[in-house]
Short mmCIF file of C-alpha atoms in Angstrom, two decimals:
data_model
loop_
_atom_site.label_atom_id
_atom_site.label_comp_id
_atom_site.label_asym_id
_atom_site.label_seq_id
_atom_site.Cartn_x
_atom_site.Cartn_y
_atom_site.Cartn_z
CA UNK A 1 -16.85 71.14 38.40
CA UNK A 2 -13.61 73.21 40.46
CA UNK A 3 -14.12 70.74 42.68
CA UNK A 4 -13.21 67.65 40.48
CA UNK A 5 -10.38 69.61 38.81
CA UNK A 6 -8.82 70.44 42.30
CA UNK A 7 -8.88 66.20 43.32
CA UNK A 8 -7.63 65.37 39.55
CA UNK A 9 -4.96 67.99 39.68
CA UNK A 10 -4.12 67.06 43.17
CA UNK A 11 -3.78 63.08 42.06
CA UNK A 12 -1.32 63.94 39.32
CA UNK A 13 0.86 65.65 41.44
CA UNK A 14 0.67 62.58 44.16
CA UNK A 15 1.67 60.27 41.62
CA UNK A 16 4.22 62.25 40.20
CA UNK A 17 5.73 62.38 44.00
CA UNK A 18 5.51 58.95 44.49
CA UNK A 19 6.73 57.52 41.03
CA UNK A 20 3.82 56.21 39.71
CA UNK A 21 2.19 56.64 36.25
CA UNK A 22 -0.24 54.64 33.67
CA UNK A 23 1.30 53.18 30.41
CA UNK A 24 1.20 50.68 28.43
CA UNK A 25 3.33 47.85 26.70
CA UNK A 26 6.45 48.88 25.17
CA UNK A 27 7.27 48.10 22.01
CA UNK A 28 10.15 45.86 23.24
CA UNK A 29 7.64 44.14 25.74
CA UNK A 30 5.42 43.14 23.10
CA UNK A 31 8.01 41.47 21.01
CA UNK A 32 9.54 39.71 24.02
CA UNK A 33 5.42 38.25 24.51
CA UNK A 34 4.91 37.49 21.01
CA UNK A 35 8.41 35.58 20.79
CA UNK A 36 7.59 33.68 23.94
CA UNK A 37 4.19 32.60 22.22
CA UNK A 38 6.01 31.71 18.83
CA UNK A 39 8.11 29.14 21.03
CA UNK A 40 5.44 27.67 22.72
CA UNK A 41 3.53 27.36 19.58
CA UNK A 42 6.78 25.97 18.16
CA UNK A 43 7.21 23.39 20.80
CA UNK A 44 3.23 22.26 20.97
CA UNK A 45 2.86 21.86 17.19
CA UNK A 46 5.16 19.04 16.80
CA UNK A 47 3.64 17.57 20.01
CA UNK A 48 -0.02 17.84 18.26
CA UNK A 49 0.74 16.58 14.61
CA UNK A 50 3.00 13.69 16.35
CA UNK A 51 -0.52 12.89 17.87
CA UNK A 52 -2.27 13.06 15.19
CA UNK A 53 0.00 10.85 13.09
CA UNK A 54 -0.09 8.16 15.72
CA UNK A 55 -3.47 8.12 15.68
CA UNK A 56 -3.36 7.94 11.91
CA UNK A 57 -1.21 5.07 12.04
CA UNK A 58 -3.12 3.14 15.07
CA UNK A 59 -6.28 3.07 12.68
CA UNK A 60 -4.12 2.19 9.53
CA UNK A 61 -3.07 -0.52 11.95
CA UNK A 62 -6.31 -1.99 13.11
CA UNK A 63 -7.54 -1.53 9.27
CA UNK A 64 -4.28 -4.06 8.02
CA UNK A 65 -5.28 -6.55 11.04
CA UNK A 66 -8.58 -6.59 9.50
CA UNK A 67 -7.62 -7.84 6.56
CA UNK A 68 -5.36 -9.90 7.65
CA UNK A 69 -7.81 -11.59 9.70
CA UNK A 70 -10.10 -11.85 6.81
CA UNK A 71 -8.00 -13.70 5.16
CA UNK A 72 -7.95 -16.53 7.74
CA UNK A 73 -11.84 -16.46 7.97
CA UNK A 74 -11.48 -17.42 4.48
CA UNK A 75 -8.55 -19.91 4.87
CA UNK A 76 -11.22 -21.49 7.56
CA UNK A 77 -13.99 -21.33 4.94
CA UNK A 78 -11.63 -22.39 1.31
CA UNK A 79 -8.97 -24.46 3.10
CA UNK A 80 -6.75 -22.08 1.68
CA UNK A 81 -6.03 -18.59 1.91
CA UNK A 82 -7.02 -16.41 -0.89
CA UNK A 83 -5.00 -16.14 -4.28
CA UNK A 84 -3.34 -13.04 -5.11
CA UNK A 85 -5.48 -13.44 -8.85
CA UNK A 86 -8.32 -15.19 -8.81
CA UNK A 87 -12.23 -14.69 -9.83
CA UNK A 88 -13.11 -16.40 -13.14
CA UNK A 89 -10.90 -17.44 -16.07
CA UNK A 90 -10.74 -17.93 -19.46
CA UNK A 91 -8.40 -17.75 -21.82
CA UNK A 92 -8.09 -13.85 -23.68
CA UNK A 93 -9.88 -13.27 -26.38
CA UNK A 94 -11.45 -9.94 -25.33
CA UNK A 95 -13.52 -8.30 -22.67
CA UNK A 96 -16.84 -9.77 -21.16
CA UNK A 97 -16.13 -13.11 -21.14
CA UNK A 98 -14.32 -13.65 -17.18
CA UNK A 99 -12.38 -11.77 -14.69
CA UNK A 100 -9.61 -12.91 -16.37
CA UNK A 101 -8.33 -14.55 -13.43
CA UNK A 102 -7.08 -11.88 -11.80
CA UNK A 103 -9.41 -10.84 -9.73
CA UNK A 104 -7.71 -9.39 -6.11
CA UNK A 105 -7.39 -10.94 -2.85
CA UNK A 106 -8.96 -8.07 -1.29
CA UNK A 107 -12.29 -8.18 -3.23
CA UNK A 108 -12.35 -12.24 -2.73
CA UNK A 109 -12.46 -11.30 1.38
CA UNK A 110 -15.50 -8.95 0.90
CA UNK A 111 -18.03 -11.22 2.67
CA UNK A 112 -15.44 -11.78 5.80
CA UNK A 113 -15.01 -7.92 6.11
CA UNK A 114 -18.81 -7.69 6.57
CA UNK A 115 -19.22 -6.07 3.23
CA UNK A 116 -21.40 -8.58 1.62
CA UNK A 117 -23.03 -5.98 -0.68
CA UNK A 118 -19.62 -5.35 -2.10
CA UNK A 119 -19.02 -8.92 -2.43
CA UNK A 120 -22.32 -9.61 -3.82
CA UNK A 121 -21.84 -6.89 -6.54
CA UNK A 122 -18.66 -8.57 -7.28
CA UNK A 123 -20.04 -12.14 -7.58
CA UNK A 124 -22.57 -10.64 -9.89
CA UNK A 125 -20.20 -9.70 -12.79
CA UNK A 126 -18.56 -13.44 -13.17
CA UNK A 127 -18.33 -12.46 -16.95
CA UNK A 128 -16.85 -9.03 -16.56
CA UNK A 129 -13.12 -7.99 -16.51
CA UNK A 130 -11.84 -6.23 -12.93
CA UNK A 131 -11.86 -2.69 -14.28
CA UNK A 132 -15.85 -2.86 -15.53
CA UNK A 133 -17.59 -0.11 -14.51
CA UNK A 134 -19.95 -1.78 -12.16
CA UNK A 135 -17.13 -2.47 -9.62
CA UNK A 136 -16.08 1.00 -9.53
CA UNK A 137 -15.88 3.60 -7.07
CA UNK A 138 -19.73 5.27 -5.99
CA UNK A 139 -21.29 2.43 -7.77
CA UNK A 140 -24.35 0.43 -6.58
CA UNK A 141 -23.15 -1.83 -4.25
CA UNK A 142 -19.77 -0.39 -4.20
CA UNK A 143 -19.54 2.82 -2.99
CA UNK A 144 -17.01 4.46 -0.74
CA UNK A 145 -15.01 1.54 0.47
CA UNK A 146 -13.18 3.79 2.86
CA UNK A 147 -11.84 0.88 5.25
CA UNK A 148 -8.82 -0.14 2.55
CA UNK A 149 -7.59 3.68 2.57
CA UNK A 150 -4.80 4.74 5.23
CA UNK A 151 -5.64 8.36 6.46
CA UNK A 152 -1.88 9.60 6.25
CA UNK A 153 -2.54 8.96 2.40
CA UNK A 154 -3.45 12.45 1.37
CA UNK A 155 -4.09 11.29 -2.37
CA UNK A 156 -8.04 12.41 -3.20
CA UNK A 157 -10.49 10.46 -2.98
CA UNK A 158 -11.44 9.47 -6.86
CA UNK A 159 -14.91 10.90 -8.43
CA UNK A 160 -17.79 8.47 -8.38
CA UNK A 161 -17.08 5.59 -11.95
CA UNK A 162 -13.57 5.92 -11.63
CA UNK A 163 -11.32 3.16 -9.75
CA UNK A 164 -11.66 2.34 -6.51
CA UNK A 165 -8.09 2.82 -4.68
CA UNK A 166 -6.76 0.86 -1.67
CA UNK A 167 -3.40 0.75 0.29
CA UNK A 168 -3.20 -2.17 1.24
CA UNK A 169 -0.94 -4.56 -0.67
CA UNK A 170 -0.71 -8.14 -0.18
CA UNK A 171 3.14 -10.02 -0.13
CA UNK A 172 4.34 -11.73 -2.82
CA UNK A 173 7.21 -13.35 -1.25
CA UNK A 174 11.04 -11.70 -2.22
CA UNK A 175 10.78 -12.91 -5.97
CA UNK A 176 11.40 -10.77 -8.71
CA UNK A 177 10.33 -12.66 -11.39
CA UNK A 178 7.07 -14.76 -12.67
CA UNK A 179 4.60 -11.97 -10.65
CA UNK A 180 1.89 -13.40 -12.98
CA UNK A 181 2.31 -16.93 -14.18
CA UNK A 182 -0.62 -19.29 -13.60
CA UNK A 183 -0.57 -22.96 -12.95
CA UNK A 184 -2.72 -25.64 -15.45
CA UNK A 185 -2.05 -28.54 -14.08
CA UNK A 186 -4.61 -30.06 -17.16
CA UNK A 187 -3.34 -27.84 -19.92
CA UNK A 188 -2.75 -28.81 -23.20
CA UNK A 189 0.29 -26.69 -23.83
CA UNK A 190 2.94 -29.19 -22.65
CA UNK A 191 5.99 -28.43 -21.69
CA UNK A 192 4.80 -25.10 -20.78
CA UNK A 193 3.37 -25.28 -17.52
CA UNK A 194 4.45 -23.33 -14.59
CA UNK A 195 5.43 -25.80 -11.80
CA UNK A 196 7.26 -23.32 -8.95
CA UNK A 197 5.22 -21.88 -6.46
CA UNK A 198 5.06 -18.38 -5.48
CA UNK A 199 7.76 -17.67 -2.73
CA UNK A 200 4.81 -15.49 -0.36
CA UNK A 201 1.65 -15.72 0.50
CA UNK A 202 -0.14 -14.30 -2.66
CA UNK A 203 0.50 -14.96 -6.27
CA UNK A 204 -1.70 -16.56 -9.11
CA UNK A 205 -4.30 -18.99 -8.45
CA UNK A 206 -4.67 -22.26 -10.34
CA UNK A 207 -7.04 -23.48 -13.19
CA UNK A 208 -7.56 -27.00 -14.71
CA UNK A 209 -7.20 -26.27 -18.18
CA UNK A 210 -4.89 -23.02 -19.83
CA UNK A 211 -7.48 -22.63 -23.30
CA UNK A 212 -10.56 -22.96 -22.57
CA UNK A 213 -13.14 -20.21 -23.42
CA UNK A 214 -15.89 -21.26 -21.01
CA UNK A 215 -15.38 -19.43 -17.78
CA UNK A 216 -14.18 -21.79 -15.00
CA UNK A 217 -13.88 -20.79 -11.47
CA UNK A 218 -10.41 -21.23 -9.35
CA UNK A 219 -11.91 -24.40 -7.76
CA UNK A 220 -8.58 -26.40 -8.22
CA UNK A 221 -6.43 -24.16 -5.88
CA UNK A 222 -7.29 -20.69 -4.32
CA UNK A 223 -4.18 -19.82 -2.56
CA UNK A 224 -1.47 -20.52 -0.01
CA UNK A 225 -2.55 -23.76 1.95
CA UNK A 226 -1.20 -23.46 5.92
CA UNK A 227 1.02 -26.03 4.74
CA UNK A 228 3.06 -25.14 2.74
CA UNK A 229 3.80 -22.28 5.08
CA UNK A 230 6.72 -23.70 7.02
CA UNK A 231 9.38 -20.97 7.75
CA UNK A 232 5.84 -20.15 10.35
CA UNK A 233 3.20 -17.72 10.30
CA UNK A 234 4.66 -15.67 12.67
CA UNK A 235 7.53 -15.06 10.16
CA UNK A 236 5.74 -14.55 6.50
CA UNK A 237 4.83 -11.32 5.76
CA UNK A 238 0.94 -11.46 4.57
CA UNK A 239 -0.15 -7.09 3.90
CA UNK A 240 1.34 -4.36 4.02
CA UNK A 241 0.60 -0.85 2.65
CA UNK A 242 1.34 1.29 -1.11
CA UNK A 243 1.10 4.98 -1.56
CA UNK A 244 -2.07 5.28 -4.20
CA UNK A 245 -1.16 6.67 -7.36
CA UNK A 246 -2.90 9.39 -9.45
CA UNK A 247 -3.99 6.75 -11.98
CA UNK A 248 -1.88 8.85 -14.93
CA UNK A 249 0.25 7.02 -17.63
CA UNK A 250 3.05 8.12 -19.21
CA UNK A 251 4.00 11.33 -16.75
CA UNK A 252 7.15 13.46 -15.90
CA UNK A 253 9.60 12.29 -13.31
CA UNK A 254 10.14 15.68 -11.55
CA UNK A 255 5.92 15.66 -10.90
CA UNK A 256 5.85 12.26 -8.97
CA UNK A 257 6.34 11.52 -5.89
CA UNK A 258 8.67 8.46 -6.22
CA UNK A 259 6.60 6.36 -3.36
CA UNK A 260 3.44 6.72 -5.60
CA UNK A 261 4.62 5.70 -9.37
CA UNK A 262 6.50 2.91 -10.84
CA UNK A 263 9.50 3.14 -13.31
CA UNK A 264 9.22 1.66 -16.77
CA UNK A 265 11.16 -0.14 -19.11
CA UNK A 266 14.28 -0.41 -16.11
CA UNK A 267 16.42 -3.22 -17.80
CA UNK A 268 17.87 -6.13 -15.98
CA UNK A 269 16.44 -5.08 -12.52
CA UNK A 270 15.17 -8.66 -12.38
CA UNK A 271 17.89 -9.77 -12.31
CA UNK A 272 19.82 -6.95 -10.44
CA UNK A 273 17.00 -4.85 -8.06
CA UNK A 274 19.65 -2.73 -6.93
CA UNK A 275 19.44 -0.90 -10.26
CA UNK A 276 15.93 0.21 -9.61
CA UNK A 277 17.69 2.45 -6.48
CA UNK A 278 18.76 4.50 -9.27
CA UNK A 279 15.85 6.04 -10.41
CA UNK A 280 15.61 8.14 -7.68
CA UNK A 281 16.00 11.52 -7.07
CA UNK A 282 15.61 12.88 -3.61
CA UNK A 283 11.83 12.62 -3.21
CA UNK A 284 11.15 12.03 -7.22
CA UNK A 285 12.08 10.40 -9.54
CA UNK A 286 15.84 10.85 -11.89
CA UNK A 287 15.27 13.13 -14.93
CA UNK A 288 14.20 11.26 -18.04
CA UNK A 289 12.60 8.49 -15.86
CA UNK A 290 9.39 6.99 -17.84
CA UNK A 291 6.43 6.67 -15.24
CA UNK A 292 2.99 5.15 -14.60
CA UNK A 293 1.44 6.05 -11.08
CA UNK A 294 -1.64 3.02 -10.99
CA UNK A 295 -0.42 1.78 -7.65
CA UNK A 296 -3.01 0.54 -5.43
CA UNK A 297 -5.21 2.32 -8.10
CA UNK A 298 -7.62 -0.73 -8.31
CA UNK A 299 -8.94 -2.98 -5.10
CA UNK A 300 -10.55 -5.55 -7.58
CA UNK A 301 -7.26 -5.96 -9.90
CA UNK A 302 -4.79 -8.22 -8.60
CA UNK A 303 -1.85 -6.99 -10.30
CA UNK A 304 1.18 -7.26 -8.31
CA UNK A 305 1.18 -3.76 -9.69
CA UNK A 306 -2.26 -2.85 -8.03
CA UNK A 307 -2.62 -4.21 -5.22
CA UNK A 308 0.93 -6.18 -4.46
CA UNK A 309 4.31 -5.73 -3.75
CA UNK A 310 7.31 -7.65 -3.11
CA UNK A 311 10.13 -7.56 -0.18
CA UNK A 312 13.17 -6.73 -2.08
CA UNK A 313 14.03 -3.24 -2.26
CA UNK A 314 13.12 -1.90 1.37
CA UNK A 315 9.98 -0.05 2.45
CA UNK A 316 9.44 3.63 1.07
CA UNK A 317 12.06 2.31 -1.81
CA UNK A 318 11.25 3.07 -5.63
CA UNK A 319 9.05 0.62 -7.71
CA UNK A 320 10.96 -0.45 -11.27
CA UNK A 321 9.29 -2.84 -14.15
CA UNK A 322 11.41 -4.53 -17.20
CA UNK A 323 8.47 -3.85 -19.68
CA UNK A 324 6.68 -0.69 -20.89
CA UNK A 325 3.12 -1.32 -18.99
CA UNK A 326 3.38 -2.39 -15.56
CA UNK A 327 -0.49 -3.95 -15.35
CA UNK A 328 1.01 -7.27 -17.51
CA UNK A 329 4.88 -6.88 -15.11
CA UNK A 330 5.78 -10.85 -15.03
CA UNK A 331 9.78 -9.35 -13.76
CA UNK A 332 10.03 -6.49 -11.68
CA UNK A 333 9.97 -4.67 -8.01
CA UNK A 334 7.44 -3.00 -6.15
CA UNK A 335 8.35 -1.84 -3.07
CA UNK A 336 5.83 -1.18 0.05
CA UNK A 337 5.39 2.54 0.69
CA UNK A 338 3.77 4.71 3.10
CA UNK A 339 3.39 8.60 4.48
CA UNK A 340 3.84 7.04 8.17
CA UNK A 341 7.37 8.49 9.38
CA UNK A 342 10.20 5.85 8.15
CA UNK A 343 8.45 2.76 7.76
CA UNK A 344 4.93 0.51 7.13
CA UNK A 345 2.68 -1.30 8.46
CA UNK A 346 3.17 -4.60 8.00
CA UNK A 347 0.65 -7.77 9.19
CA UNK A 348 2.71 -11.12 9.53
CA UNK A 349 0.50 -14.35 7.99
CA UNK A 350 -0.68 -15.08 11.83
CA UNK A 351 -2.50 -11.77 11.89
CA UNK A 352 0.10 -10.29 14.12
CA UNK A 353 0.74 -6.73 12.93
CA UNK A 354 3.95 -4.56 13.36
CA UNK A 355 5.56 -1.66 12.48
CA UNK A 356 9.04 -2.36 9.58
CA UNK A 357 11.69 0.66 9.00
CA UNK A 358 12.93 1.66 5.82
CA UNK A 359 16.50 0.51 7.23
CA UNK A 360 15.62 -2.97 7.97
CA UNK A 361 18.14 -5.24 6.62
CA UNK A 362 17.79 -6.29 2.65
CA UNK A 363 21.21 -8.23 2.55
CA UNK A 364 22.63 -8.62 -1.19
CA UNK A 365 20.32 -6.23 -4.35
CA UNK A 366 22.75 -7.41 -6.74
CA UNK A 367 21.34 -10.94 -6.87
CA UNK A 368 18.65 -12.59 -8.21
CA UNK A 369 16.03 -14.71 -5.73
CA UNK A 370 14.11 -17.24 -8.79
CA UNK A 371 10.51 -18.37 -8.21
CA UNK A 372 11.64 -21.61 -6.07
CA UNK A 373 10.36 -22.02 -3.01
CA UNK A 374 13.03 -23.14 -1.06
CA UNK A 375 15.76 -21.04 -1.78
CA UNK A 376 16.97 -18.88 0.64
CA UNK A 377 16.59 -15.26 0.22
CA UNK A 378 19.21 -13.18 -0.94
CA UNK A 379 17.35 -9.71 0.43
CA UNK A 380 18.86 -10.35 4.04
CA UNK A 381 15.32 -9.99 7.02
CA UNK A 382 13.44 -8.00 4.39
CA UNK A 383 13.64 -10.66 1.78
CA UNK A 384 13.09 -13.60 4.79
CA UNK A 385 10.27 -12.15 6.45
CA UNK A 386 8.50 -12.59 2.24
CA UNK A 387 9.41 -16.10 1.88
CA UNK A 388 7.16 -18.71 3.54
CA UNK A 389 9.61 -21.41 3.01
CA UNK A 390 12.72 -20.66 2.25
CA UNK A 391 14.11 -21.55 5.84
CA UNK A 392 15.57 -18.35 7.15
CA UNK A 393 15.91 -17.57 10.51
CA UNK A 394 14.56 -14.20 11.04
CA UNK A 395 16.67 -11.96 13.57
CA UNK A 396 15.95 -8.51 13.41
#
């Protein structure tokens, strides 16, 4: 036991000699390590959520070409591609009688998606307005259509019997009025028909006669014919994407994310879309604002309001109605939205997809485009790439 004191003591006093001695970090050393980690972690985080996002976006992608080529398989099957509204009509007298003719584009391309359950389900309810509870969300048949939800969309997934949501929008051309006129070509009301054509690829699909209270399928027209296409496919927008709302009515504008809910009673903004920039605050909405958040809050309604939008105002732009409840909008904007970083997805009419930034080029908002279809656009590349024959050149 001396022994091994002697050889300790004798240690000590060698490294005292030669300098040496055990310790520890110092307090300073320790900070200068954990501020070096803090940067790296600063600098890697960025890296890794950048990552993430564009892997967010690539599937949001490839889920907006599927659609988009959907809709040809059903051009190749109808002749035509699918209306905007369509499904079974009859004149309003009530629930339970049709679809009420406006039943989506997204649920008529079902059976080209391979979701032929869905579609069945659909097909079964021919007397049955788009919001019965059969086509909702966790139903038989329905269930979890997760393929028409972008994953940077952080909006909940709804409980099972509510709505279905989807962000995926389809184009109705760079018109700000008639958003839900029909065409009768054999109606009885005359004088009153609807003769121009919707300026994009989606709108209202057309019926033989305007009254009648037997339920008639859209046999006369279902949609867009390649045809009548002629600015190109390459150059007609065809889907693009729609934050989803939280399905409330009537809500505060400092709650809402302005991407997610649509502005009210916004006068004149038919006529004048610039007007609907004004309703804006930062990232919500201007104090006193009246708001409904329903968009994309329904696959099976084809409400330009539900599952539409319109290339006025650019992307990630507020969305403004002239009357109280935007499900029956005939005049109004709604703008394409997304959480990608500065821009949407966007699939051209060929099935082409790319990727359109909230600066791209909308030309004049003070003026008013019409329902025409050959009228140029007013909304400068925006407003061009919407029309499918309005005879732009597009040069972005």
């Amino acid at each position: 036991m001396m022994l091994s004191r002697l050889y300790v003591c004798a240690f000590r006093k060698a490294g005292a000699a030669t300098g040496w001695r055990q310790k520890g970090f110092t307090l300073i050393e320790l900070l200068v390590v954990i501020a070096i980690i803090g940067v790296l972690v600063g600098l890697l985080l960025p890296a890794v959520q950048q990552a993430r996002e564009a892997a967010r976006r690539s599937s949001c992608t490839s889920q907006v070409k599927q659609l988009a080529l959907a809709c040809h398989t059903y051009a190749d099957a109808q002749q035509a591609f699918p209306a905007g509204q369509g499904g079974t009509y009859t004149k309003w007298v009530g629930p339970g009688i049709s679809q009420g003719g406006r039943l989506s584009w997204i649920a008529s391309v079902m059976p080209f998606m391979e979701q032929q359950m869905i579609a069945d389900t659909i097909a079964s309810f021919p007397d049955k307005p788009v919001w019965h509870g059969g086509l909702r969300y966790g139903r038989p048949g329905i269930g979890d259509p997760a393929f028409l939800r972008c994953p940077s969309d952080s909006q909940p997934t709804v409980s099972a019997g509510q709505y279905a949501p989807t962000n995926y929008l389809g184009c109705y051309g760079d018109s700000t009025v008639n958003l839900r006129e029909r065409y009768f070509p054999n109606s009885d009301a005359a004088g009153k028909l609807w003769k121009e054509k919707y300026r994009g690829m989606f709108g209202c699909a057309s019926y033989p006669i305007k009254n009648t209270t037997t339920p008639a399928d859209n046999a006369t027209k279902r949609g867009i014919e390649f045809r009548e296409v002629t600015d190109g496919l390459s150059n007609t927008a065809l889907i693009s994407e729609g934050c989803v709302g939280n399905g409330r009515t009537g809500i505060s504008a400092t709650t809402e994310d302005y991407r997610t809910a649509e502005a009210i009673g916004v006068a004149g903004v038919q006529n004048n879309p610039s007007a609907c920039l004004a309703v804006r605050d930062g990232q919500k909405f201007a104090a006193g604002t009246q708001l409904h958040s329903i968009k994309g809050g329904n696959y099976a309604d084809g409400y330009i309001s539900r599952t539409g939008f319109n290339t006025v105002l650019p992307p990630n732009s507020p969305s403004c109605g002239v009357v109280q409840n935007p499900v029956n909008w005939n005049h109004g904007v709604m703008s394409a939205s997304s959480y990608h970083p500065n821009g949407v997805v966007l699939a051209m009419a060929d099935g082409g997809t790319r990727y359109v930034n909230d600066t791209i080029d909308t030309g004049d908002l003070t003026k008013k485009v019409g329902s025409a279809a050959s009228i140029q656009s007013h909304y400068g590349v925006w407003g061009a790439m919407g029309s499918k024959a309005g005879g732009e050149a597009i040069r972005e």
